[in-house]
Short mmCIF file of C-alpha atoms (C1' of nucleotides) in Angstrom, two decimals:
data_model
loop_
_atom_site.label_atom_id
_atom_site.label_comp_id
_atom_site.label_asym_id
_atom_site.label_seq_id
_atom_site.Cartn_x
_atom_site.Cartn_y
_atom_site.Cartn_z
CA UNK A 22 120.83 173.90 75.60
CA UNK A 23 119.96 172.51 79.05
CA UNK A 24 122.74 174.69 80.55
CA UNK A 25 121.30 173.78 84.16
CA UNK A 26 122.90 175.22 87.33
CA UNK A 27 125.35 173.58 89.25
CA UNK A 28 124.31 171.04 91.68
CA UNK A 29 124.54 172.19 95.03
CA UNK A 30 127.35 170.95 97.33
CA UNK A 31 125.03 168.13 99.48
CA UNK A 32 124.00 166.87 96.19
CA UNK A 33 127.13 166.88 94.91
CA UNK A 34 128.12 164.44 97.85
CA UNK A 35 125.23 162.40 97.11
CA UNK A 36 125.99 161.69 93.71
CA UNK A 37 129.34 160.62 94.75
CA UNK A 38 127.66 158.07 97.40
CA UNK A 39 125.74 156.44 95.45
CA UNK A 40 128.00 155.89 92.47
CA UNK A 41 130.18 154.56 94.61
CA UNK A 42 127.68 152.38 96.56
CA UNK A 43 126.40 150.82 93.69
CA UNK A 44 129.46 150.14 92.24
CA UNK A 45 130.24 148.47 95.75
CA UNK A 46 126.86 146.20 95.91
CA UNK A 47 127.66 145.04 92.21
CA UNK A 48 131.12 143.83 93.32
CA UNK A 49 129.66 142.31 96.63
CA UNK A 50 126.26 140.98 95.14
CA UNK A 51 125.99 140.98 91.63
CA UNK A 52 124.49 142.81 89.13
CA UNK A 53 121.17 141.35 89.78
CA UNK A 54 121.04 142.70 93.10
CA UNK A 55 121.51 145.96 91.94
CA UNK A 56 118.12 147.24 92.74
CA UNK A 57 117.83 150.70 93.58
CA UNK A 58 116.44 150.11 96.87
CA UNK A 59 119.45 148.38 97.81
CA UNK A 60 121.99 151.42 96.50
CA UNK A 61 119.76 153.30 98.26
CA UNK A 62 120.29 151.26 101.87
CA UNK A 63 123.91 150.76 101.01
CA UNK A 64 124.30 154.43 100.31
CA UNK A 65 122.71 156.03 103.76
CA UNK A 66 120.66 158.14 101.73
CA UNK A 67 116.64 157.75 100.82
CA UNK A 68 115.14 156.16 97.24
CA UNK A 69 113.90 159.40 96.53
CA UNK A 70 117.07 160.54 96.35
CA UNK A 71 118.49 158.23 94.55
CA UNK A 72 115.81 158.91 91.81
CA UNK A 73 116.00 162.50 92.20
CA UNK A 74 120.13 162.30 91.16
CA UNK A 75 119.78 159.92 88.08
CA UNK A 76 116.13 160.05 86.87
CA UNK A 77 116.28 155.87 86.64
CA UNK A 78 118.24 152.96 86.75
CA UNK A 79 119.72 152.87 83.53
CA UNK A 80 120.85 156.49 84.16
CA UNK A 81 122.78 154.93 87.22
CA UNK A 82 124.34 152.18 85.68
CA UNK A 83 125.35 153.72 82.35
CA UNK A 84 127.07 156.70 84.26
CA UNK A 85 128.79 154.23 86.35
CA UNK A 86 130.33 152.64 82.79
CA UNK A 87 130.88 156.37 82.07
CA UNK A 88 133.42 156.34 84.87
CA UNK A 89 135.42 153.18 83.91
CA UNK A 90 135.38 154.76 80.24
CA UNK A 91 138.30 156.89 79.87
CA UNK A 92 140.62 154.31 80.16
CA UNK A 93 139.39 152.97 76.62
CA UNK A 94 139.20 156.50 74.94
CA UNK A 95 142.66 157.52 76.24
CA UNK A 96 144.09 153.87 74.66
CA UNK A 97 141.88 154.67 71.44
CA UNK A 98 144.09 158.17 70.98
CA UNK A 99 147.22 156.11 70.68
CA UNK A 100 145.90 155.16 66.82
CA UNK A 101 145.69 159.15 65.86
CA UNK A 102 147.91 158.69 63.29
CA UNK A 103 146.94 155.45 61.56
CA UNK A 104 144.92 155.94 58.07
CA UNK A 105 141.12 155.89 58.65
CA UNK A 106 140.09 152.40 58.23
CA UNK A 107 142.48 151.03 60.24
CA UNK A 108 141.63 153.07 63.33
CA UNK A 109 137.58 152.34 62.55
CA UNK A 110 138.43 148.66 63.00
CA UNK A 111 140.37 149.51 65.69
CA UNK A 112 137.84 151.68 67.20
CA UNK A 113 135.39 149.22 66.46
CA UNK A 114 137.27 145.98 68.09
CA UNK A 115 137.83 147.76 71.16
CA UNK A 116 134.02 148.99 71.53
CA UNK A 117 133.62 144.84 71.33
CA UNK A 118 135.72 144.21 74.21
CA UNK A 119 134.27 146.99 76.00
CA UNK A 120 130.71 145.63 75.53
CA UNK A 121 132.22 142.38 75.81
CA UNK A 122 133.86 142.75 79.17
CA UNK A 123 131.19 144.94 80.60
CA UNK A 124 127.98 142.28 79.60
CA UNK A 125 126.38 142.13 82.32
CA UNK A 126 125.88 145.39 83.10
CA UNK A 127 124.89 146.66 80.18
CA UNK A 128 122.56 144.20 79.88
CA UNK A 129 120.99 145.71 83.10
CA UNK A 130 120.68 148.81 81.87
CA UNK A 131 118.97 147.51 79.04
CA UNK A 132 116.79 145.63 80.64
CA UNK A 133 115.64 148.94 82.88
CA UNK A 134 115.35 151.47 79.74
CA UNK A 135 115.79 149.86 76.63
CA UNK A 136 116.38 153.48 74.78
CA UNK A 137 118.03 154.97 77.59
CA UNK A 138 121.23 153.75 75.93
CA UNK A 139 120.78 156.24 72.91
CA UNK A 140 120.98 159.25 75.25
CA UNK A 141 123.84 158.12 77.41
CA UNK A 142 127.43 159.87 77.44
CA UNK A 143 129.04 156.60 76.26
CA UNK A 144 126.87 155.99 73.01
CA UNK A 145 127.22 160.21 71.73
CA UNK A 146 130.73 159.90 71.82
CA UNK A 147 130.97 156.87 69.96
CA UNK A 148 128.51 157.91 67.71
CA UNK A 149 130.70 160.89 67.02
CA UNK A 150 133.61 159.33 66.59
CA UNK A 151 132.44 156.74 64.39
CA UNK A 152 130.68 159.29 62.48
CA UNK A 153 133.99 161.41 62.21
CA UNK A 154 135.85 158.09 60.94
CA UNK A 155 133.30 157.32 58.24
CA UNK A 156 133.38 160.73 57.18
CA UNK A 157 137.03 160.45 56.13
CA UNK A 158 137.07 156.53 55.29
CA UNK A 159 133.52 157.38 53.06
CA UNK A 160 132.80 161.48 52.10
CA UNK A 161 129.57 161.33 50.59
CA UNK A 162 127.72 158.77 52.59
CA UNK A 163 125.37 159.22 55.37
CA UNK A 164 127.87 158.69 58.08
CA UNK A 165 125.45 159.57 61.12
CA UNK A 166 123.14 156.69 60.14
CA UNK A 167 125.93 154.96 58.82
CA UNK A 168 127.21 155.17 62.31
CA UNK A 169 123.98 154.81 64.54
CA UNK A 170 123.66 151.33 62.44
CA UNK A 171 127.55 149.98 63.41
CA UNK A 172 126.88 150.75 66.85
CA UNK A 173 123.13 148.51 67.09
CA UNK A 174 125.81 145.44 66.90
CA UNK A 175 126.76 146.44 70.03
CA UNK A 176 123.46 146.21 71.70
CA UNK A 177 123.53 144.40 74.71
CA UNK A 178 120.89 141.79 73.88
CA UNK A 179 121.94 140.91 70.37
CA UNK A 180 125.33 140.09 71.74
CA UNK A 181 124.20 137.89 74.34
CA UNK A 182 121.90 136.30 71.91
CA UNK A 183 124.47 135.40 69.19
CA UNK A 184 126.92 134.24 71.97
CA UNK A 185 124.19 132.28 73.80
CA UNK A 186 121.89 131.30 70.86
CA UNK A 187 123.40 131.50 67.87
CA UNK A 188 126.88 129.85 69.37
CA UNK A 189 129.14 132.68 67.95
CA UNK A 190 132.28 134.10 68.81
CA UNK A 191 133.09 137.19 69.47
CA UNK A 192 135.53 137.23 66.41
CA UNK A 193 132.35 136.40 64.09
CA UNK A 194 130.78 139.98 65.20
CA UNK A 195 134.34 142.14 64.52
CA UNK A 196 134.77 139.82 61.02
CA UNK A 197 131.20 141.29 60.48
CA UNK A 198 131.76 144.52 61.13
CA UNK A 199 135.29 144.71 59.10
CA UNK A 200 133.90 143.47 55.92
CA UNK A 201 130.45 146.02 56.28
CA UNK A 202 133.07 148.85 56.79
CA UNK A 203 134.80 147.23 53.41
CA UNK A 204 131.90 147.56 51.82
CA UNK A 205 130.64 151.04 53.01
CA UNK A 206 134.29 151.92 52.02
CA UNK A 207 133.70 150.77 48.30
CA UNK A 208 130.77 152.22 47.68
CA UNK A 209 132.55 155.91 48.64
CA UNK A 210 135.90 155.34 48.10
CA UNK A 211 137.31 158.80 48.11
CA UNK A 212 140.29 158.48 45.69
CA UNK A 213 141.56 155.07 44.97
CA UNK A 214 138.75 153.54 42.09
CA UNK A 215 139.05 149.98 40.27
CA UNK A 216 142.27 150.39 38.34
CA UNK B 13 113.42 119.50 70.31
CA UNK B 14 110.76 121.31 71.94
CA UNK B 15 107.98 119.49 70.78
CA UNK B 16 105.46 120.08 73.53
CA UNK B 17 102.14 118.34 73.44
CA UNK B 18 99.34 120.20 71.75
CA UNK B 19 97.44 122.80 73.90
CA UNK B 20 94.38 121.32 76.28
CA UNK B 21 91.12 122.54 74.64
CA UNK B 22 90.50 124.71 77.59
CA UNK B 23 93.60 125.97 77.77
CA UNK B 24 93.64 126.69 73.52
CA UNK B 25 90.01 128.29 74.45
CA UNK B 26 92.20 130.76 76.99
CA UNK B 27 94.78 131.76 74.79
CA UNK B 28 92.31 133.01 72.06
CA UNK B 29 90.31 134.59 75.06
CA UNK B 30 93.29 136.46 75.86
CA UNK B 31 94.45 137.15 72.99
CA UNK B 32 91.30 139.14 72.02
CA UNK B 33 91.12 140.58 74.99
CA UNK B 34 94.41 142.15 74.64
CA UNK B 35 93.80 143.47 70.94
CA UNK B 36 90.51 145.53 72.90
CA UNK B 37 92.44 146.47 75.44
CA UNK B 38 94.65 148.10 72.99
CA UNK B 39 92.66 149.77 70.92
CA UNK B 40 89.73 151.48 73.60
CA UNK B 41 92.32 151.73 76.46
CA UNK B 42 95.73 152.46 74.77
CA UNK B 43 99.41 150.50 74.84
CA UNK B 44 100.23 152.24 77.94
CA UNK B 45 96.78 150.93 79.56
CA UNK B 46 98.11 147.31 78.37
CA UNK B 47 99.12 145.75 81.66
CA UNK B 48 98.38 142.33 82.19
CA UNK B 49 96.51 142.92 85.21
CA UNK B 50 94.10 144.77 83.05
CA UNK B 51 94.19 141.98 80.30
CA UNK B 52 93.39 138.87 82.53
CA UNK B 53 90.43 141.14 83.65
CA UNK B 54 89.47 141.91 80.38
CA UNK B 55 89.47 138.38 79.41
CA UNK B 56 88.04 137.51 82.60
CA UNK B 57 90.91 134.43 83.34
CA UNK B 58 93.28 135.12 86.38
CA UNK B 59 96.64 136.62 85.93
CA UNK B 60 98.24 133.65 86.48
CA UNK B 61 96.49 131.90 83.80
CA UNK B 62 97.86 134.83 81.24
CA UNK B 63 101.26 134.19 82.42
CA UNK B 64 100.70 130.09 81.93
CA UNK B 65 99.90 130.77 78.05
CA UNK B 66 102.42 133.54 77.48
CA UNK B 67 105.64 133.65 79.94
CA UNK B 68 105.65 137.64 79.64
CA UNK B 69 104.38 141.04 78.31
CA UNK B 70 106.75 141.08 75.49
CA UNK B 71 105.35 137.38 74.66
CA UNK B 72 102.09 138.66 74.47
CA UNK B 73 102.68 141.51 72.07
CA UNK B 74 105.06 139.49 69.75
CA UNK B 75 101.99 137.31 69.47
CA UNK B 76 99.89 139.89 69.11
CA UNK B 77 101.97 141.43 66.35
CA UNK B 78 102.75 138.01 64.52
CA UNK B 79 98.99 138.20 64.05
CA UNK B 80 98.64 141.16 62.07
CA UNK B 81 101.65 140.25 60.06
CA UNK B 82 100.35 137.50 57.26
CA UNK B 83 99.28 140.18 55.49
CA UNK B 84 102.62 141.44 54.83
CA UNK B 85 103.95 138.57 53.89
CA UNK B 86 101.70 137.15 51.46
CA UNK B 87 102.03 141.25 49.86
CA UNK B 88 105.93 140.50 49.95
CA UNK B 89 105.71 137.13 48.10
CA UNK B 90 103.89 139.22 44.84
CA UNK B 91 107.74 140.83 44.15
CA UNK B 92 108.68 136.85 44.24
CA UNK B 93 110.33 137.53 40.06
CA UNK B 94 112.36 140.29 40.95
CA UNK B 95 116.43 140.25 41.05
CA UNK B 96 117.42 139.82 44.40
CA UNK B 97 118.67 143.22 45.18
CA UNK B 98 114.64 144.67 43.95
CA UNK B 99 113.93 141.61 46.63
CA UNK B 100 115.59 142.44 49.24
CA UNK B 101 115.03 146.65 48.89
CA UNK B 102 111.37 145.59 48.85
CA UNK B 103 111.43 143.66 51.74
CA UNK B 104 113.20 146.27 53.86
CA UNK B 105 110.93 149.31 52.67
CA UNK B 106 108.02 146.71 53.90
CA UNK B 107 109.63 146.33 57.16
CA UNK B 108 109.78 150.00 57.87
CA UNK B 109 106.54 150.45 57.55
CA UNK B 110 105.68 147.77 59.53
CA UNK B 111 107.58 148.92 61.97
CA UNK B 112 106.47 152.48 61.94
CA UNK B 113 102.56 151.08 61.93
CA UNK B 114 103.38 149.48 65.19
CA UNK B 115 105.34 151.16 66.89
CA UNK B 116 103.51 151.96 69.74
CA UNK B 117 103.08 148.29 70.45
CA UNK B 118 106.88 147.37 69.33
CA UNK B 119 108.00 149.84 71.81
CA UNK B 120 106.10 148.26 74.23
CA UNK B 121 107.15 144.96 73.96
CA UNK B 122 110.79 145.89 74.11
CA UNK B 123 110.14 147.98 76.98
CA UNK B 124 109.45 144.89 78.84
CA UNK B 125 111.72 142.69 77.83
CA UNK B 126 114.25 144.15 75.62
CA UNK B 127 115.43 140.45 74.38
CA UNK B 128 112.50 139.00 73.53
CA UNK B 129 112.46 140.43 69.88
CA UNK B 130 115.38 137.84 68.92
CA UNK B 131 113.05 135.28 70.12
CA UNK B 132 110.01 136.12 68.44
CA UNK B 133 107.71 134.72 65.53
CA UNK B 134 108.35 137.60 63.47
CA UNK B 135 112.46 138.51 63.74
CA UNK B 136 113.11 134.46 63.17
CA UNK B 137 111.26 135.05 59.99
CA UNK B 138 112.58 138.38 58.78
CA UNK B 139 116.12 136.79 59.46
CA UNK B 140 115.51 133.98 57.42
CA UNK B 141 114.10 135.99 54.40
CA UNK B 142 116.53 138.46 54.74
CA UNK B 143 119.85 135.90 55.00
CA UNK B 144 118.50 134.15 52.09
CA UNK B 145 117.99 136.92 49.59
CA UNK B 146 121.88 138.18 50.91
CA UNK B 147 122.70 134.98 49.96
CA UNK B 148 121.55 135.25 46.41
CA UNK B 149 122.69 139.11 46.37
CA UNK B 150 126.22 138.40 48.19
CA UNK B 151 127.25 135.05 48.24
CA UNK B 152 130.14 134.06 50.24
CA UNK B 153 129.09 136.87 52.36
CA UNK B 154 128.41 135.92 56.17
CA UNK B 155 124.56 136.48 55.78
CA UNK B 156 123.40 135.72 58.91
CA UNK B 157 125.79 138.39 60.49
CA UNK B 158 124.64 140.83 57.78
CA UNK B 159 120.68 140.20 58.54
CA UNK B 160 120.80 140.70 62.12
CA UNK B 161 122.52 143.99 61.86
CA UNK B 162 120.20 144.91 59.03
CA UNK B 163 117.36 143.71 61.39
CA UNK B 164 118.99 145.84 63.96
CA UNK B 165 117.92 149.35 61.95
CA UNK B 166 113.98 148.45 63.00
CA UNK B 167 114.84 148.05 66.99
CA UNK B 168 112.26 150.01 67.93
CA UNK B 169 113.60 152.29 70.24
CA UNK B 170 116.27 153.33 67.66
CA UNK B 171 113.56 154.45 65.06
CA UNK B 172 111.99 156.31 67.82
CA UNK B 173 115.22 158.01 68.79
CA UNK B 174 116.14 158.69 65.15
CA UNK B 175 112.22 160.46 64.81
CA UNK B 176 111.77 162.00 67.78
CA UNK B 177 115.55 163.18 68.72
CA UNK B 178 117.49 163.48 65.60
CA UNK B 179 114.41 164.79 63.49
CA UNK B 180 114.92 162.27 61.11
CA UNK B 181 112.43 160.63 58.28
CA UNK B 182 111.04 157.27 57.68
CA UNK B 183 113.21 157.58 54.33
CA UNK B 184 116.70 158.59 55.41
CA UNK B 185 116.43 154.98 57.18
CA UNK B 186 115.58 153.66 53.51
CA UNK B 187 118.16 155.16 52.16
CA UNK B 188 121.02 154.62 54.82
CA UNK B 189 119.68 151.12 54.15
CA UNK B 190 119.73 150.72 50.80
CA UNK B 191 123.38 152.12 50.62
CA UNK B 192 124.79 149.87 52.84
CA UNK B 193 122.83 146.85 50.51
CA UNK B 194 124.57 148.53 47.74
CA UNK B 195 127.83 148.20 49.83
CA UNK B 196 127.52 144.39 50.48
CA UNK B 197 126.84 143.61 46.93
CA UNK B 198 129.85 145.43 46.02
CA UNK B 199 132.05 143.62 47.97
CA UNK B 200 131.06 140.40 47.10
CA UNK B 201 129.80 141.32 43.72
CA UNK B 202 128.78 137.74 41.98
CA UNK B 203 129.00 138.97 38.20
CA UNK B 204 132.48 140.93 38.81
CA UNK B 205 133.93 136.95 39.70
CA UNK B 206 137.21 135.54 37.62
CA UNK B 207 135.74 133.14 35.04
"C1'" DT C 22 81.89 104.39 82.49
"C1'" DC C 23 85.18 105.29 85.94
"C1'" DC C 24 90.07 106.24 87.28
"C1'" DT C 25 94.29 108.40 86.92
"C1'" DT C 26 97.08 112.10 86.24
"C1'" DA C 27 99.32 115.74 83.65
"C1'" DA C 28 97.82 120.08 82.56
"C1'" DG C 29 95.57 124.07 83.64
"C1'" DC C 30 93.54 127.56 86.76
"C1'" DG C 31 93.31 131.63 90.03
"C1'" DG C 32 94.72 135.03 92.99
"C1'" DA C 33 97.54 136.24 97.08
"C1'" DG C 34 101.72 138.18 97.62
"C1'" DA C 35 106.87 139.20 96.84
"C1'" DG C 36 109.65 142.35 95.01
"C1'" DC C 37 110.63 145.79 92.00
"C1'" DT C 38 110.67 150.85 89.93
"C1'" DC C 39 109.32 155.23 90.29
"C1'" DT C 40 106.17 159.28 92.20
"C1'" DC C 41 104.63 162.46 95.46
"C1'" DC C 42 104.84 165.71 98.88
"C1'" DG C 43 105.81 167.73 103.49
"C1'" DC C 44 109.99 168.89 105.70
"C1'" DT C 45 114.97 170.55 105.66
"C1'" DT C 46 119.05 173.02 104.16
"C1'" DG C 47 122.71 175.27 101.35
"C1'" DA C 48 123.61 179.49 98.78
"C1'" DC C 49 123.20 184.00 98.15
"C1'" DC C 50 121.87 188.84 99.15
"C1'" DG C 51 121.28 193.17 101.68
"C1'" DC D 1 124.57 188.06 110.14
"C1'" DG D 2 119.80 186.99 109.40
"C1'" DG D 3 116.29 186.13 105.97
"C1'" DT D 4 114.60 184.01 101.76
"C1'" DC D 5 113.65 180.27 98.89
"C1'" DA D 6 115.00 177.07 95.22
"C1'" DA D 7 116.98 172.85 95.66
"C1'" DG D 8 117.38 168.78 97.94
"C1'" DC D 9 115.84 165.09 101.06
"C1'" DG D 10 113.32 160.78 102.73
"C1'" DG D 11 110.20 157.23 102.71
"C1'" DA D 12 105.31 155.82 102.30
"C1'" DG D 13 102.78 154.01 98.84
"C1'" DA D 14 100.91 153.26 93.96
"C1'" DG D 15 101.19 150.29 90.47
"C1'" DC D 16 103.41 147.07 87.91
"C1'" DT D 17 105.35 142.14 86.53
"C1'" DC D 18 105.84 137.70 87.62
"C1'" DT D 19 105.90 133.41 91.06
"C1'" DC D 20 103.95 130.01 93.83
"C1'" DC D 21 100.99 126.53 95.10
"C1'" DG D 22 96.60 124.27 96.46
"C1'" DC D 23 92.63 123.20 93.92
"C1'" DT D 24 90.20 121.73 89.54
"C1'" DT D 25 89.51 119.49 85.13
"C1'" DA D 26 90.27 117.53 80.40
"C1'" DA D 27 91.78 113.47 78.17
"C1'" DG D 28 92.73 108.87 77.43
"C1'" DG D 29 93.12 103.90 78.91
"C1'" DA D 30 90.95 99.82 81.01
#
DNA sequence: TCCTTAAGCGGAGAGCTCTCCGCTTGACCG
DNA sequence: CGGTCAAGCGGAGAGCTCTCCGCTTAAGGA
């Protein structure tokens, strides 16, 4: 669709310069000093630039998760063989130690553009894997809401407010998640009905 | 445990001041007009008084929103005979179109502070009608996981993503949502039980 | 009625995100 | 190799949310 033309090669640079200058000032600082201003500074280049490469913040931040990504997906391939609910729970425990381990700056990025999360890299190919999963764990159901739904428990601020408020574990959120993909299972089961 | 003292009378005079303000504000200026510069004005109180009574934007709006919701609820307590699953379908069909009246103003609030919905008036509420009627539908079911994920489907900036980017209906959210109720009770189905 | 004081008030200003627009430059073409 | 121009650049500034703090006032006891 939005087949737009390469960036050109100064841009190019740019990009790289400020990824890797805000990933620098949220080692050095914190996430809470990640303000575009200072990327900006830290990077040599202008705000406008900065702006002009990744639209907002959240852009910035969830294309810097992007990047630390793969290593997740290429450990998720290693299950390609298991039968479909087990790698759905497995694909869904390791999404909550992703969100998990990354907390605080996805909770950024939520903070900046609440939706912005829905259009990220990260969340399509999760949705589209889940979606894939439920489609052979549950033919027949609606597997693309099915799927947008699983993935809301990993919204940054419901996590930190079950941990925070609510007292819960992590554990309590995968338990959750296991026995909803039970049920969604039940409902569709493909072959194997009550004997 | 946070049992302040009751509001001064000038300060309980404010809060209605700004309150009303706000609700004009919104419907001759428009939510995106709804800063709180513009609502202090409005009300004619300084900004730092608005911030006094209500902490942030989001604040405001929940408030806002909690006002125009009695009428829902006393509408919801009619289906009070019902089985629970009837209940709880009820309820969630009611809470879409709540959520689809408002959204304009939902998406507002959790622009601002993406959190604050846990927090409010209304979700405490909807959580505790929703875990109870999962509790008669499911029992031994961990309800209070289940009704924050269910709660989850009416995050504002999901619906709008679902509308405006996957083309979706108001109903394919029913549905989706009324399969996965159909799910829980199927795993923890309280008539199928040993007895 | 007067005194005391916690609560409330207002608005200047800090600090942020994002826009706008005049200037610069890389990429491509003849 | 020189010319053209879309793309990129920088930073001033608009507009917002929220904080801070010196002044004011409601409320309740003596």
């Amino acid at each position: 669709m939005t087949t737009a033309r390469p960036e050109r090669a100064d841009a190019a640079r740019n990009r790289r310069k400020i990824l890797d200058a805000a990933a620098r000032v949220l080692t050095t600082q914190g996430a809470a000093s990640l303000s575009l201003d200072a990327v900006a500074k830290e990077a040599g280049v202008g705000v406008g630039t900065v702006y002009r490469r990744f639209e907002n913040r959240a852009r910035l931040v969830y294309e810097l998760i992007d990047e630390n990504e793969t290593r997740f997906q290429a450990e998720f391939a290693t299950h390609a063989d298991a039968p479909p609910r087990e790698r759905l729970r497995a694909f869904l425990h390791g999404l909550a130690e992703l969100a998990d381990d990354n907390r605080e700056l996805l909770l950024l990025a939520e903070a900046s553009v609440p939706a912005g999360r829905y259009h990220s890299g990260p969340f399509r190919r999760h949705h589209e894997q889940v979606s894939q999963l439920l489609d052979a764990l549950a033919p027949g159901a609606d597997s693309a809401y099915l799927a947008d739904l699983l993935l809301m428990a990993y919204t940054p601020g419901l996590l930190d407010f079950q941990r925070e408020h609510r007292g819960w574990s992590l554990d309590r959120v995968t338990q959750g998640l296991d026995t909803l993909v039970d049920g969604i299972a039940a409902t569709h089961s493909p072959g194997q009905l009550p004997s």
